[in-house]
CSV table of C-alpha atoms in Angstrom, one decimal:
chain,number,residue,atom,x,y,z
A,1,MET,CA,21.0,-15.4,18.8
A,2,GLY,CA,20.8,-11.3,18.1
A,3,LYS,CA,19.2,-8.6,19.5
A,4,LYS,CA,15.2,-8.8,19.2
A,5,PHE,CA,12.9,-5.6,18.3
A,6,LYS,CA,9.2,-5.7,18.6
A,7,THR,CA,6.3,-3.6,17.2
A,8,ARG,CA,2.4,-3.8,17.3
A,9,TYR,CA,0.7,-3.3,14.6
A,10,GLN,CA,-3.1,-3.1,13.4
A,11,ILE,CA,-4.1,-4.7,10.1
A,12,PRO,CA,-5.7,-1.5,8.0
A,13,PHE,CA,-8.8,-1.7,5.9
A,14,TYR,CA,-6.8,-0.9,2.5
A,15,GLU,CA,-4.4,-3.6,3.0
A,16,SER,CA,-6.6,-6.7,3.4
A,17,ASP,CA,-8.3,-8.8,0.8
A,18,VAL,CA,-11.2,-10.3,-0.1
A,19,ASN,CA,-10.7,-13.1,2.2
A,20,HIS,CA,-10.0,-10.8,5.0
A,21,ASN,CA,-6.9,-11.5,5.4
A,22,VAL,CA,-3.8,-8.9,5.4
A,23,LYS,CA,-2.3,-9.0,1.9
A,24,LEU,CA,0.9,-10.7,1.6
A,25,PRO,CA,2.9,-8.3,-0.1
A,26,HIS,CA,2.2,-5.8,2.7
A,27,ILE,CA,3.5,-8.3,5.6
A,28,LEU,CA,6.7,-8.0,3.5
A,29,SER,CA,6.7,-4.1,3.5
A,30,VAL,CA,6.1,-4.0,7.1
A,31,ALA,CA,8.9,-6.7,8.0
A,32,LEU,CA,11.3,-4.3,6.0
A,33,GLN,CA,10.3,-1.3,8.1
A,34,ILE,CA,10.9,-3.0,11.2
A,35,ALA,CA,14.2,-4.2,10.3
A,36,SER,CA,14.9,-0.2,9.4
A,37,ASP,CA,13.6,0.9,12.9
A,38,GLN,CA,15.8,-1.6,14.6
A,39,SER,CA,18.5,-0.3,12.6
A,40,VAL,CA,17.8,3.4,13.3
A,41,SER,CA,17.4,2.5,17.0
A,42,LEU,CA,20.7,1.0,17.0
A,43,GLY,CA,22.2,4.6,15.4
A,44,LEU,CA,22.8,2.4,12.1
A,45,GLY,CA,19.9,3.7,10.1
A,46,ASP,CA,20.5,3.6,6.0
A,47,GLU,CA,21.3,7.5,6.0
A,48,ARG,CA,24.3,6.3,8.3
A,49,ILE,CA,25.5,3.5,6.6
A,50,PHE,CA,25.6,5.0,3.2
A,51,LYS,CA,27.5,7.7,4.7
A,52,ASP,CA,29.8,6.0,6.6
A,53,TYR,CA,30.4,2.8,4.3
A,54,ASN,CA,28.9,4.0,0.9
A,55,LEU,CA,26.9,0.7,1.4
A,56,VAL,CA,23.0,0.0,1.1
A,57,TRP,CA,21.1,-3.0,2.1
A,58,VAL,CA,19.3,-5.0,0.0
A,59,VAL,CA,17.0,-7.9,0.5
A,60,SER,CA,17.6,-11.3,-1.4
A,61,GLU,CA,15.9,-13.7,-0.5
A,62,HIS,CA,12.5,-14.6,1.5
A,63,GLU,CA,11.1,-17.8,3.2
A,64,VAL,CA,7.9,-17.5,4.6
A,65,THR,CA,6.1,-19.8,6.8
A,66,ILE,CA,2.2,-19.5,7.6
A,67,ASP,CA,0.3,-20.7,10.1
A,68,ARG,CA,-2.6,-18.3,9.3
A,69,LEU,CA,-2.8,-14.9,8.0
A,70,PRO,CA,-3.2,-12.1,10.1
A,71,ARG,CA,-6.8,-10.6,9.8
A,72,PHE,CA,-8.5,-7.3,9.0
A,73,ASN,CA,-8.2,-5.4,12.0
A,74,GLU,CA,-6.3,-8.1,14.0
A,75,ILE,CA,-3.7,-6.2,16.1
A,76,VAL,CA,-0.6,-8.3,16.1
A,77,GLU,CA,3.2,-8.3,17.5
A,78,ILE,CA,5.6,-8.6,15.1
A,79,GLU,CA,9.3,-9.4,16.2
A,80,THR,CA,12.3,-9.3,14.5
A,81,GLU,CA,16.0,-10.7,15.5
A,82,PRO,CA,19.2,-10.8,13.3
A,83,ILE,CA,20.0,-14.5,13.8
A,84,SER,CA,23.5,-14.8,11.8
A,85,TYR,CA,25.9,-13.4,9.5
A,86,ASN,CA,28.9,-14.8,7.3
A,87,ARG,CA,31.3,-13.4,5.0
A,88,TYR,CA,28.4,-11.8,2.5
A,89,PHE,CA,25.1,-12.7,3.8
A,90,CYS,CA,22.9,-11.6,7.0
A,91,TYR,CA,20.4,-13.7,8.2
A,92,ARG,CA,17.2,-12.2,9.8
A,93,GLU,CA,14.0,-13.8,11.2
A,94,PHE,CA,10.7,-12.1,11.8
A,95,ARG,CA,7.5,-13.7,13.4
A,96,ILE,CA,4.4,-12.6,13.9
A,97,TYR,CA,2.2,-13.3,16.9
A,98,ASP,CA,-1.7,-12.9,17.8
A,99,GLN,CA,-2.5,-11.2,20.9
A,100,ASN,CA,-2.4,-14.9,22.6
A,101,GLY,CA,1.1,-15.3,21.8
A,102,GLU,CA,0.8,-17.6,19.1
A,103,LYS,CA,3.1,-17.5,16.1
A,104,LEU,CA,1.1,-16.8,13.2
A,105,VAL,CA,3.8,-16.5,10.4
A,106,ASP,CA,7.6,-16.9,10.6
A,107,ILE,CA,9.9,-15.0,7.5
A,108,PHE,CA,13.4,-15.9,7.4
A,109,SER,CA,15.3,-13.4,4.9
A,110,THR,CA,18.6,-12.9,3.7
A,111,PHE,CA,20.2,-9.8,3.2
A,112,VAL,CA,23.5,-8.2,1.5
A,113,LEU,CA,25.2,-5.1,1.7
A,114,MET,CA,25.6,-3.5,-1.9
A,115,ASP,CA,28.5,-1.2,-2.7
A,116,TYR,CA,26.3,1.8,-4.0
A,117,ASP,CA,28.7,2.8,-6.7
A,118,THR,CA,30.0,-0.3,-7.8
A,119,ARG,CA,26.3,-1.7,-7.6
A,120,ARG,CA,28.3,-5.2,-6.4
A,121,VAL,CA,28.0,-7.3,-3.0
A,122,HIS,CA,30.4,-6.0,-0.5
A,123,ASP,CA,31.8,-8.0,2.7
A,124,VAL,CA,29.9,-7.6,5.6
A,125,PRO,CA,31.9,-4.8,8.0
A,126,GLU,CA,32.4,-6.3,11.3
A,127,ASP,CA,32.1,-3.1,13.2
A,128,LEU,CA,28.9,-2.5,11.4
A,129,VAL,CA,27.0,-5.8,12.5
A,130,ALA,CA,28.2,-5.8,16.0
A,131,PRO,CA,25.6,-3.8,17.5
A,132,TYR,CA,23.2,-6.6,16.5
A,133,GLU,CA,24.9,-8.9,18.8
A,134,SER,CA,24.2,-12.2,15.7
A,135,GLU,CA,26.2,-14.9,15.7
A,136,LYS,CA,29.4,-14.8,13.2
A,137,ILE,CA,29.0,-18.3,11.1
A,138,ARG,CA,30.9,-20.0,8.6
A,139,LYS,CA,28.2,-21.5,6.4
A,140,ILE,CA,26.1,-20.2,3.8
A,141,LEU,CA,22.5,-20.6,4.1
A,142,ARG,CA,20.7,-21.7,1.0
A,143,GLY,CA,17.1,-21.5,-0.2
A,144,PRO,CA,15.6,-23.9,-2.6
A,145,LYS,CA,16.8,-24.6,-6.1
A,146,TYR,CA,14.7,-22.2,-8.3
A,147,LYS,CA,14.4,-24.5,-11.9
A,148,ALA,CA,13.8,-22.3,-14.9
A,149,LEU,CA,10.2,-22.3,-16.0
A,150,GLU,CA,9.7,-24.1,-19.0
A,151,LYS,CA,5.9,-24.6,-19.6
A,152,ALA,CA,4.6,-21.4,-18.1
A,153,THR,CA,1.8,-18.9,-19.3
A,154,ASP,CA,3.0,-15.3,-19.5
A,155,THR,CA,1.4,-12.1,-18.5
A,156,LEU,CA,2.7,-8.7,-19.2
A,157,TYR,CA,3.0,-5.8,-16.6
A,158,HIS,CA,4.2,-2.3,-16.9
A,159,VAL,CA,6.0,-1.0,-13.8
A,160,ARG,CA,4.0,2.1,-12.6
A,161,TYR,CA,5.2,5.0,-11.0
A,162,PHE,CA,3.7,4.1,-7.7
A,163,ASP,CA,5.5,1.1,-8.0
A,164,LEU,CA,8.7,2.8,-7.2
A,165,ASP,CA,10.1,4.3,-3.8
A,166,ILE,CA,12.3,6.8,-2.5
A,167,ASN,CA,15.6,5.6,-4.5
A,168,GLY,CA,13.9,5.3,-7.9
A,169,HIS,CA,13.8,1.4,-7.1
A,170,VAL,CA,10.7,-1.2,-7.6
A,171,ASN,CA,9.4,-1.7,-4.2
A,172,ASN,CA,10.1,-5.3,-3.4
A,173,SER,CA,6.7,-6.1,-2.4
A,174,ARG,CA,5.6,-5.6,-6.1
A,175,TYR,CA,7.1,-9.0,-6.9
A,176,LEU,CA,5.1,-10.7,-5.3
A,177,GLU,CA,1.9,-8.9,-6.5
A,178,TRP,CA,2.6,-9.3,-10.1
A,179,MET,CA,3.2,-13.1,-9.0
A,180,TYR,CA,0.1,-13.5,-7.4
A,181,ASP,CA,-2.2,-11.2,-9.7
A,182,VAL,CA,-2.2,-14.3,-12.6
A,183,LEU,CA,-3.4,-16.9,-10.7
A,184,ASP,CA,-7.0,-17.4,-11.3
A,185,PHE,CA,-9.2,-15.3,-8.8
A,186,ASN,CA,-11.0,-18.1,-7.8
A,187,PHE,CA,-8.3,-20.2,-6.8
A,188,LEU,CA,-6.8,-17.2,-4.5
A,189,LYS,CA,-10.6,-17.2,-3.1
A,190,ALA,CA,-10.5,-20.5,-1.9
A,191,TYR,CA,-7.0,-21.6,-1.1
A,192,THR,CA,-4.4,-19.5,1.2
A,193,PRO,CA,-0.4,-19.6,0.9
A,194,LYS,CA,1.2,-21.8,3.8
A,195,LYS,CA,4.5,-21.2,2.7
A,196,ILE,CA,6.4,-19.1,0.1
A,197,ASN,CA,10.2,-19.0,-1.2
A,198,LEU,CA,10.8,-15.9,-3.0
A,199,LYS,CA,14.4,-15.0,-4.3
A,200,TYR,CA,15.1,-11.5,-5.9
A,201,VAL,CA,17.8,-12.0,-8.6
A,202,LYS,CA,18.0,-8.7,-10.5
A,203,GLU,CA,16.4,-5.5,-10.2
A,204,VAL,CA,13.9,-4.4,-12.6
A,205,GLN,CA,14.0,-0.9,-14.0
A,206,TYR,CA,11.1,1.5,-14.3
A,207,GLY,CA,9.8,2.0,-17.7
A,208,SER,CA,10.4,-1.9,-18.1
A,209,ASP,CA,7.8,-4.0,-19.0
A,210,ILE,CA,7.9,-7.3,-17.4
A,211,GLU,CA,6.3,-10.7,-17.7
A,212,SER,CA,4.8,-12.3,-14.9
A,213,ARG,CA,5.5,-16.1,-15.4
A,214,LEU,CA,3.4,-18.9,-13.9
A,215,GLU,CA,3.6,-22.9,-13.7
A,216,GLN,CA,0.9,-24.2,-11.7
A,217,ASP,CA,0.8,-27.9,-10.6
A,218,GLY,CA,-2.0,-28.4,-8.0
A,219,LEU,CA,-1.1,-27.3,-4.9
A,220,ILE,CA,2.1,-25.8,-6.0
A,221,THR,CA,2.7,-22.9,-7.9
A,222,LYS,CA,5.8,-21.6,-9.7
A,223,HIS,CA,6.7,-18.2,-10.7
A,224,GLU,CA,9.4,-15.6,-12.3
A,225,ILE,CA,9.6,-12.1,-12.9
A,226,THR,CA,11.4,-11.8,-16.5
A,227,SER,CA,12.6,-8.4,-18.4
A,228,ASN,CA,14.5,-7.7,-21.1
A,229,GLY,CA,15.7,-11.5,-21.3
A,230,TYR,CA,16.7,-11.4,-17.6
A,231,VAL,CA,15.2,-13.4,-14.9
A,232,ASN,CA,14.4,-10.7,-11.9
A,233,ALA,CA,12.7,-12.8,-9.1
A,234,GLN,CA,11.6,-16.5,-8.6
A,235,ALA,CA,9.1,-18.2,-6.1
A,236,ILE,CA,7.6,-21.2,-5.1
A,237,THR,CA,4.4,-21.3,-3.2
A,238,GLN,CA,2.5,-24.0,-1.6
A,239,TRP,CA,-1.5,-23.3,-1.3
A,240,GLU,CA,-3.7,-24.9,1.5
A,241,LYS,CA,-7.9,-25.0,0.7
A,242,ILE,CA,-9.2,-22.4,3.3
B,1,MET,CA,-18.8,21.7,14.6
B,2,GLY,CA,-18.5,17.9,15.5
B,3,LYS,CA,-16.6,15.7,17.8
B,4,LYS,CA,-12.6,15.5,16.5
B,5,PHE,CA,-10.5,12.4,16.4
B,6,LYS,CA,-6.8,12.7,16.2
B,7,THR,CA,-3.8,10.0,15.7
B,8,ARG,CA,-0.3,10.1,15.2
B,9,TYR,CA,1.4,8.3,11.4
B,10,GLN,CA,4.9,8.1,10.7
B,11,ILE,CA,5.2,7.9,6.8
B,12,PRO,CA,6.5,4.7,6.0
B,13,PHE,CA,9.4,3.6,3.3
B,14,TYR,CA,6.9,1.4,1.5
B,15,GLU,CA,4.9,4.6,0.9
B,16,SER,CA,7.0,7.2,-0.1
B,17,ASP,CA,8.0,8.1,-3.7
B,18,VAL,CA,10.9,9.7,-5.6
B,19,ASN,CA,10.3,12.8,-4.2
B,20,HIS,CA,10.6,11.7,-0.8
B,21,ASN,CA,6.9,12.5,0.0
B,22,VAL,CA,4.4,10.0,1.3
B,23,LYS,CA,2.7,8.7,-1.9
B,24,LEU,CA,-0.7,10.8,-2.3
B,25,PRO,CA,-3.2,8.1,-2.6
B,26,HIS,CA,-1.7,6.3,0.5
B,27,ILE,CA,-3.0,9.5,2.4
B,28,LEU,CA,-6.4,9.3,1.1
B,29,SER,CA,-6.4,5.5,2.6
B,30,VAL,CA,-5.5,6.3,6.1
B,31,ALA,CA,-7.6,9.2,6.2
B,32,LEU,CA,-10.7,6.9,6.0
B,33,GLN,CA,-9.1,4.2,8.3
B,34,ILE,CA,-9.0,7.3,10.6
B,35,ALA,CA,-12.8,7.8,9.9
B,36,SER,CA,-13.4,4.3,10.5
B,37,ASP,CA,-11.3,4.3,13.8
B,38,GLN,CA,-13.4,7.2,14.9
B,39,SER,CA,-16.9,5.4,14.3
B,40,VAL,CA,-15.5,2.4,15.9
B,41,SER,CA,-14.7,4.5,19.0
B,42,LEU,CA,-18.4,6.0,18.9
B,43,GLY,CA,-19.8,2.5,18.7
B,44,LEU,CA,-20.6,2.9,15.1
B,45,GLY,CA,-18.3,0.8,13.1
B,46,ASP,CA,-19.1,-0.8,9.7
B,47,GLU,CA,-20.4,-3.8,11.0
B,48,ARG,CA,-23.2,-2.4,13.4
B,49,ILE,CA,-24.3,0.1,10.8
B,50,PHE,CA,-24.3,-2.7,8.2
B,51,LYS,CA,-26.1,-5.0,11.1
B,52,ASP,CA,-28.6,-2.3,12.2
B,53,TYR,CA,-29.4,-0.2,9.2
B,54,ASN,CA,-28.4,-2.5,6.4
B,55,LEU,CA,-26.3,0.5,5.4
B,56,VAL,CA,-22.7,1.0,4.3
B,57,TRP,CA,-20.4,4.1,4.1
B,58,VAL,CA,-19.7,5.3,0.4
B,59,VAL,CA,-16.8,8.2,-0.3
B,60,SER,CA,-18.2,10.6,-3.2
B,61,GLU,CA,-15.9,13.3,-3.2
B,62,HIS,CA,-12.6,14.7,-1.9
B,63,GLU,CA,-11.2,18.5,-2.0
B,64,VAL,CA,-7.6,18.0,-1.3
B,65,THR,CA,-5.4,21.1,-0.4
B,66,ILE,CA,-1.9,20.5,0.2
B,67,ASP,CA,0.4,23.0,1.7
B,68,ARG,CA,3.4,20.6,1.7
B,69,LEU,CA,3.2,16.7,1.6
B,70,PRO,CA,4.3,15.0,4.7
B,71,ARG,CA,7.7,13.4,3.9
B,72,PHE,CA,9.1,9.8,4.5
B,73,ASN,CA,9.7,8.9,8.1
B,74,GLU,CA,7.8,12.5,9.3
B,75,ILE,CA,5.8,11.6,12.3
B,76,VAL,CA,2.4,13.9,11.5
B,77,GLU,CA,-0.8,14.1,13.2
B,78,ILE,CA,-3.9,13.3,11.7
B,79,GLU,CA,-7.3,15.2,13.1
B,80,THR,CA,-10.6,14.0,11.3
B,81,GLU,CA,-13.7,16.3,12.2
B,82,PRO,CA,-17.3,15.4,11.1
B,83,ILE,CA,-18.2,18.8,10.0
B,84,SER,CA,-22.0,18.8,9.0
B,85,TYR,CA,-24.9,16.5,7.1
B,86,ASN,CA,-28.0,17.3,5.1
B,87,ARG,CA,-30.5,14.6,4.0
B,88,TYR,CA,-28.4,12.6,1.9
B,89,PHE,CA,-24.5,13.7,2.5
B,90,CYS,CA,-22.2,13.6,5.5
B,91,TYR,CA,-18.9,16.1,5.2
B,92,ARG,CA,-16.0,15.7,7.2
B,93,GLU,CA,-12.7,17.0,7.1
B,94,PHE,CA,-9.1,15.7,7.9
B,95,ARG,CA,-6.6,17.9,8.8
B,96,ILE,CA,-2.6,16.8,9.0
B,97,TYR,CA,-0.2,18.9,11.0
B,98,ASP,CA,3.5,18.8,11.4
B,99,GLN,CA,5.2,18.2,14.7
B,100,ASN,CA,5.3,22.0,15.0
B,101,GLY,CA,1.6,22.3,14.6
B,102,GLU,CA,1.7,23.6,11.0
B,103,LYS,CA,-1.0,22.6,8.7
B,104,LEU,CA,0.1,20.3,5.7
B,105,VAL,CA,-2.7,19.0,4.1
B,106,ASP,CA,-6.6,19.6,4.0
B,107,ILE,CA,-9.1,17.2,3.1
B,108,PHE,CA,-12.7,18.1,2.7
B,109,SER,CA,-14.6,14.7,2.0
B,110,THR,CA,-18.2,14.0,1.3
B,111,PHE,CA,-20.2,10.9,2.4
B,112,VAL,CA,-23.0,9.2,1.8
B,113,LEU,CA,-25.1,5.9,3.1
B,114,MET,CA,-26.0,3.2,0.2
B,115,ASP,CA,-28.6,0.5,1.0
B,116,TYR,CA,-27.1,-2.4,0.8
B,117,ASP,CA,-29.6,-4.3,-1.1
B,118,THR,CA,-30.8,-1.5,-3.2
B,119,ARG,CA,-27.0,-0.2,-4.0
B,120,ARG,CA,-28.7,3.4,-3.8
B,121,VAL,CA,-28.2,6.4,-1.8
B,122,HIS,CA,-30.2,6.4,1.9
B,123,ASP,CA,-31.8,9.3,3.9
B,124,VAL,CA,-29.0,9.9,6.6
B,125,PRO,CA,-30.9,8.4,9.8
B,126,GLU,CA,-30.6,11.1,12.7
B,127,ASP,CA,-29.7,8.7,15.4
B,128,LEU,CA,-26.7,7.3,13.3
B,129,VAL,CA,-25.3,10.6,12.9
B,130,ALA,CA,-26.1,12.2,16.1
B,131,PRO,CA,-23.1,10.9,18.2
B,132,TYR,CA,-20.9,12.4,15.6
B,133,GLU,CA,-22.2,15.7,17.2
B,134,SER,CA,-22.0,17.4,13.2
B,135,GLU,CA,-24.3,20.0,12.5
B,136,LYS,CA,-27.3,19.3,10.5
B,137,ILE,CA,-27.8,21.7,7.5
B,138,ARG,CA,-30.3,22.0,4.6
B,139,LYS,CA,-27.4,23.2,2.0
B,140,ILE,CA,-25.7,20.7,-0.5
B,141,LEU,CA,-22.1,21.6,-0.8
B,142,ARG,CA,-20.8,21.1,-4.2
B,143,GLY,CA,-17.6,20.5,-6.0
B,144,PRO,CA,-16.2,21.8,-9.5
B,145,LYS,CA,-18.2,21.1,-12.4
B,146,TYR,CA,-16.1,18.3,-14.1
B,147,LYS,CA,-16.5,18.4,-17.9
B,148,ALA,CA,-16.6,15.6,-19.9
B,149,LEU,CA,-12.7,15.6,-21.2
B,150,GLU,CA,-12.7,16.2,-25.3
B,151,LYS,CA,-9.0,15.7,-26.2
B,152,ALA,CA,-7.8,13.2,-24.1
B,153,THR,CA,-5.2,10.6,-24.3
B,154,ASP,CA,-6.3,7.2,-23.3
B,155,THR,CA,-4.3,4.4,-21.1
B,156,LEU,CA,-5.4,1.0,-20.7
B,157,TYR,CA,-5.3,-0.6,-16.8
B,158,HIS,CA,-6.3,-4.0,-16.2
B,159,VAL,CA,-7.8,-4.1,-12.6
B,160,ARG,CA,-5.8,-6.7,-10.3
B,161,TYR,CA,-6.4,-9.0,-7.5
B,162,PHE,CA,-4.5,-7.0,-4.8
B,163,ASP,CA,-6.7,-3.8,-6.2
B,164,LEU,CA,-9.6,-5.2,-4.1
B,165,ASP,CA,-10.8,-4.8,-0.7
B,166,ILE,CA,-12.6,-7.0,1.6
B,167,ASN,CA,-15.8,-6.5,0.0
B,168,GLY,CA,-14.2,-7.2,-3.3
B,169,HIS,CA,-14.7,-3.5,-4.4
B,170,VAL,CA,-11.7,-1.7,-6.3
B,171,ASN,CA,-9.9,0.5,-3.3
B,172,ASN,CA,-10.6,4.2,-3.6
B,173,SER,CA,-6.8,4.9,-3.5
B,174,ARG,CA,-6.4,3.1,-6.9
B,175,TYR,CA,-8.4,5.6,-8.8
B,176,LEU,CA,-5.7,8.1,-8.1
B,177,GLU,CA,-2.5,5.7,-8.9
B,178,TRP,CA,-4.4,4.9,-12.2
B,179,MET,CA,-4.8,9.0,-12.6
B,180,TYR,CA,-1.3,10.2,-11.7
B,181,ASP,CA,0.7,7.0,-13.3
B,182,VAL,CA,-0.1,8.3,-16.8
B,183,LEU,CA,1.7,11.6,-16.5
B,184,ASP,CA,5.1,12.0,-17.4
B,185,PHE,CA,7.9,10.7,-15.2
B,186,ASN,CA,10.0,14.1,-15.1
B,187,PHE,CA,6.8,15.8,-14.7
B,188,LEU,CA,5.8,14.1,-11.5
B,189,LYS,CA,10.0,14.3,-10.5
B,190,ALA,CA,9.5,18.2,-10.8
B,191,TYR,CA,6.1,19.2,-9.8
B,192,THR,CA,3.8,18.6,-6.8
B,193,PRO,CA,0.0,18.6,-6.3
B,194,LYS,CA,-1.2,21.6,-4.6
B,195,LYS,CA,-4.9,21.4,-5.0
B,196,ILE,CA,-6.9,18.1,-6.4
B,197,ASN,CA,-10.5,17.6,-6.7
B,198,LEU,CA,-11.9,13.9,-7.2
B,199,LYS,CA,-15.1,12.6,-7.4
B,200,TYR,CA,-16.2,9.0,-7.5
B,201,VAL,CA,-19.1,8.5,-9.9
B,202,LYS,CA,-19.3,4.5,-10.3
B,203,GLU,CA,-17.4,1.7,-9.1
B,204,VAL,CA,-15.1,-0.3,-11.2
B,205,GLN,CA,-15.8,-4.0,-11.5
B,206,TYR,CA,-13.1,-6.1,-10.9
B,207,GLY,CA,-12.5,-8.2,-14.3
B,208,SER,CA,-13.1,-4.8,-15.8
B,209,ASP,CA,-10.2,-3.0,-18.1
B,210,ILE,CA,-10.2,1.0,-17.3
B,211,GLU,CA,-8.9,3.4,-19.4
B,212,SER,CA,-7.1,6.4,-17.7
B,213,ARG,CA,-7.8,9.8,-19.5
B,214,LEU,CA,-6.0,12.8,-19.1
B,215,GLU,CA,-5.7,16.4,-20.5
B,216,GLN,CA,-3.0,18.5,-19.5
B,217,ASP,CA,-3.2,22.4,-19.9
B,218,GLY,CA,0.2,23.4,-18.3
B,219,LEU,CA,-0.1,23.2,-14.5
B,220,ILE,CA,-3.7,21.9,-14.4
B,221,THR,CA,-4.4,18.2,-15.4
B,222,LYS,CA,-7.7,16.5,-15.8
B,223,HIS,CA,-8.4,13.1,-15.4
B,224,GLU,CA,-11.3,10.2,-16.1
B,225,ILE,CA,-11.3,6.8,-15.1
B,226,THR,CA,-13.9,5.3,-17.7
B,227,SER,CA,-14.8,1.7,-18.5
B,228,ASN,CA,-17.4,-0.4,-20.4
B,229,GLY,CA,-18.6,3.5,-21.7
B,230,TYR,CA,-19.0,4.8,-18.4
B,231,VAL,CA,-17.1,7.4,-16.5
B,232,ASN,CA,-16.2,6.0,-13.0
B,233,ALA,CA,-14.2,8.8,-11.6
B,234,GLN,CA,-13.2,12.2,-12.5
B,235,ALA,CA,-10.5,14.5,-10.9
B,236,ILE,CA,-8.7,17.9,-11.5
B,237,THR,CA,-5.0,18.4,-10.0
B,238,GLN,CA,-3.2,21.8,-9.8
B,239,TRP,CA,0.5,21.3,-9.7
B,240,GLU,CA,3.5,23.4,-8.8
B,241,LYS,CA,7.1,23.6,-9.1
B,242,ILE,CA,9.1,21.7,-6.6
């Protein structure tokens, strides 16, 4: 098991939804920020690995398990731990606890290192991951199979200026915003996500229009983000009545 | 002069733009959060004034003056001070300082108290504002005249689920997002806002489509958000080459 890193976080007003819960995409943004903060604390910030290795971290998949979402104004503790890695993938867990130490949310995330010039996945350098003290494994941990959606409804979105990050890429959290925005308002008011599997396949480009595609089967929703004939992201969510 | 309240804030990755500056709408969100934190610290949080007075705080106008925008990862100090009030309006200033104590941004904001049932502006109760120790004035401080736009280009936006706050209202920061998103990408990369006047006229309703209207005259941009034949918000921005 790897080196843990913790921070306290209070859910702000502007990131709380109509159910008084944190907006789920925000939790993913905060998690990635904390992973980055840990890297900086170990002397392995993004600038350093770009300069020394010409590599950038890219998240490829999340599995989010929710007991209950943190609520508006609630102070939570967010812990992250680099769990293991193999030749190409690094696995990291995030755990969100309430003030009584009860676990609210668990996020299991898969990262790869991409070569900045070739845009291809690069082998994980041993000296780069050593300070995290995570376990080297041979096994590749796989998420669920995301089947192509065949009877989906499509909704068009335009990529906006404020969707972009400092590198000109679409923020990871936007994909989930597009996915959930197509759900019916009354459904979102009455149901809460319990488990989300989310896979990033191919980056959306600025200036593109994207389709947010939805298939809903009772308490399971299946999502695709597509643009220019490609699948950019896929997700499966299990919901529960509030 | 009123009671000051300060907090430190580090600009997160997910709220930084392609120029490595904080996204301007985010600064307005954080400012309102800090005003609310001060109210809570004085025992005058939103829940209390709703319960005791049936009132809610509504921001009606901002004047933002920018020396430079806080940058990605920068730690800033944000100070707020309730300056003065008259029969209907409360004036509050926000000041953002860098680590050397240099002022980066100044926001002068106007608030009103709205009766929750009648949705009308309510007189400011003396006992409610007393703890802030701001000055009582007779004068009404007015922002600029925002003339109706006559030769504007219009761009359509749909109000999204995650645009809504815990009360089901569109987040204040979204108006500025819609206003700036219609500007040309190359303009936003090459120019930075120096002064923004922003006025909230009428709340946008969920389910509405809105028009983001723009008139650009060199380094001055004029903006309107309209829906269903009404003006919802107006702004004037002065820009400067980066």
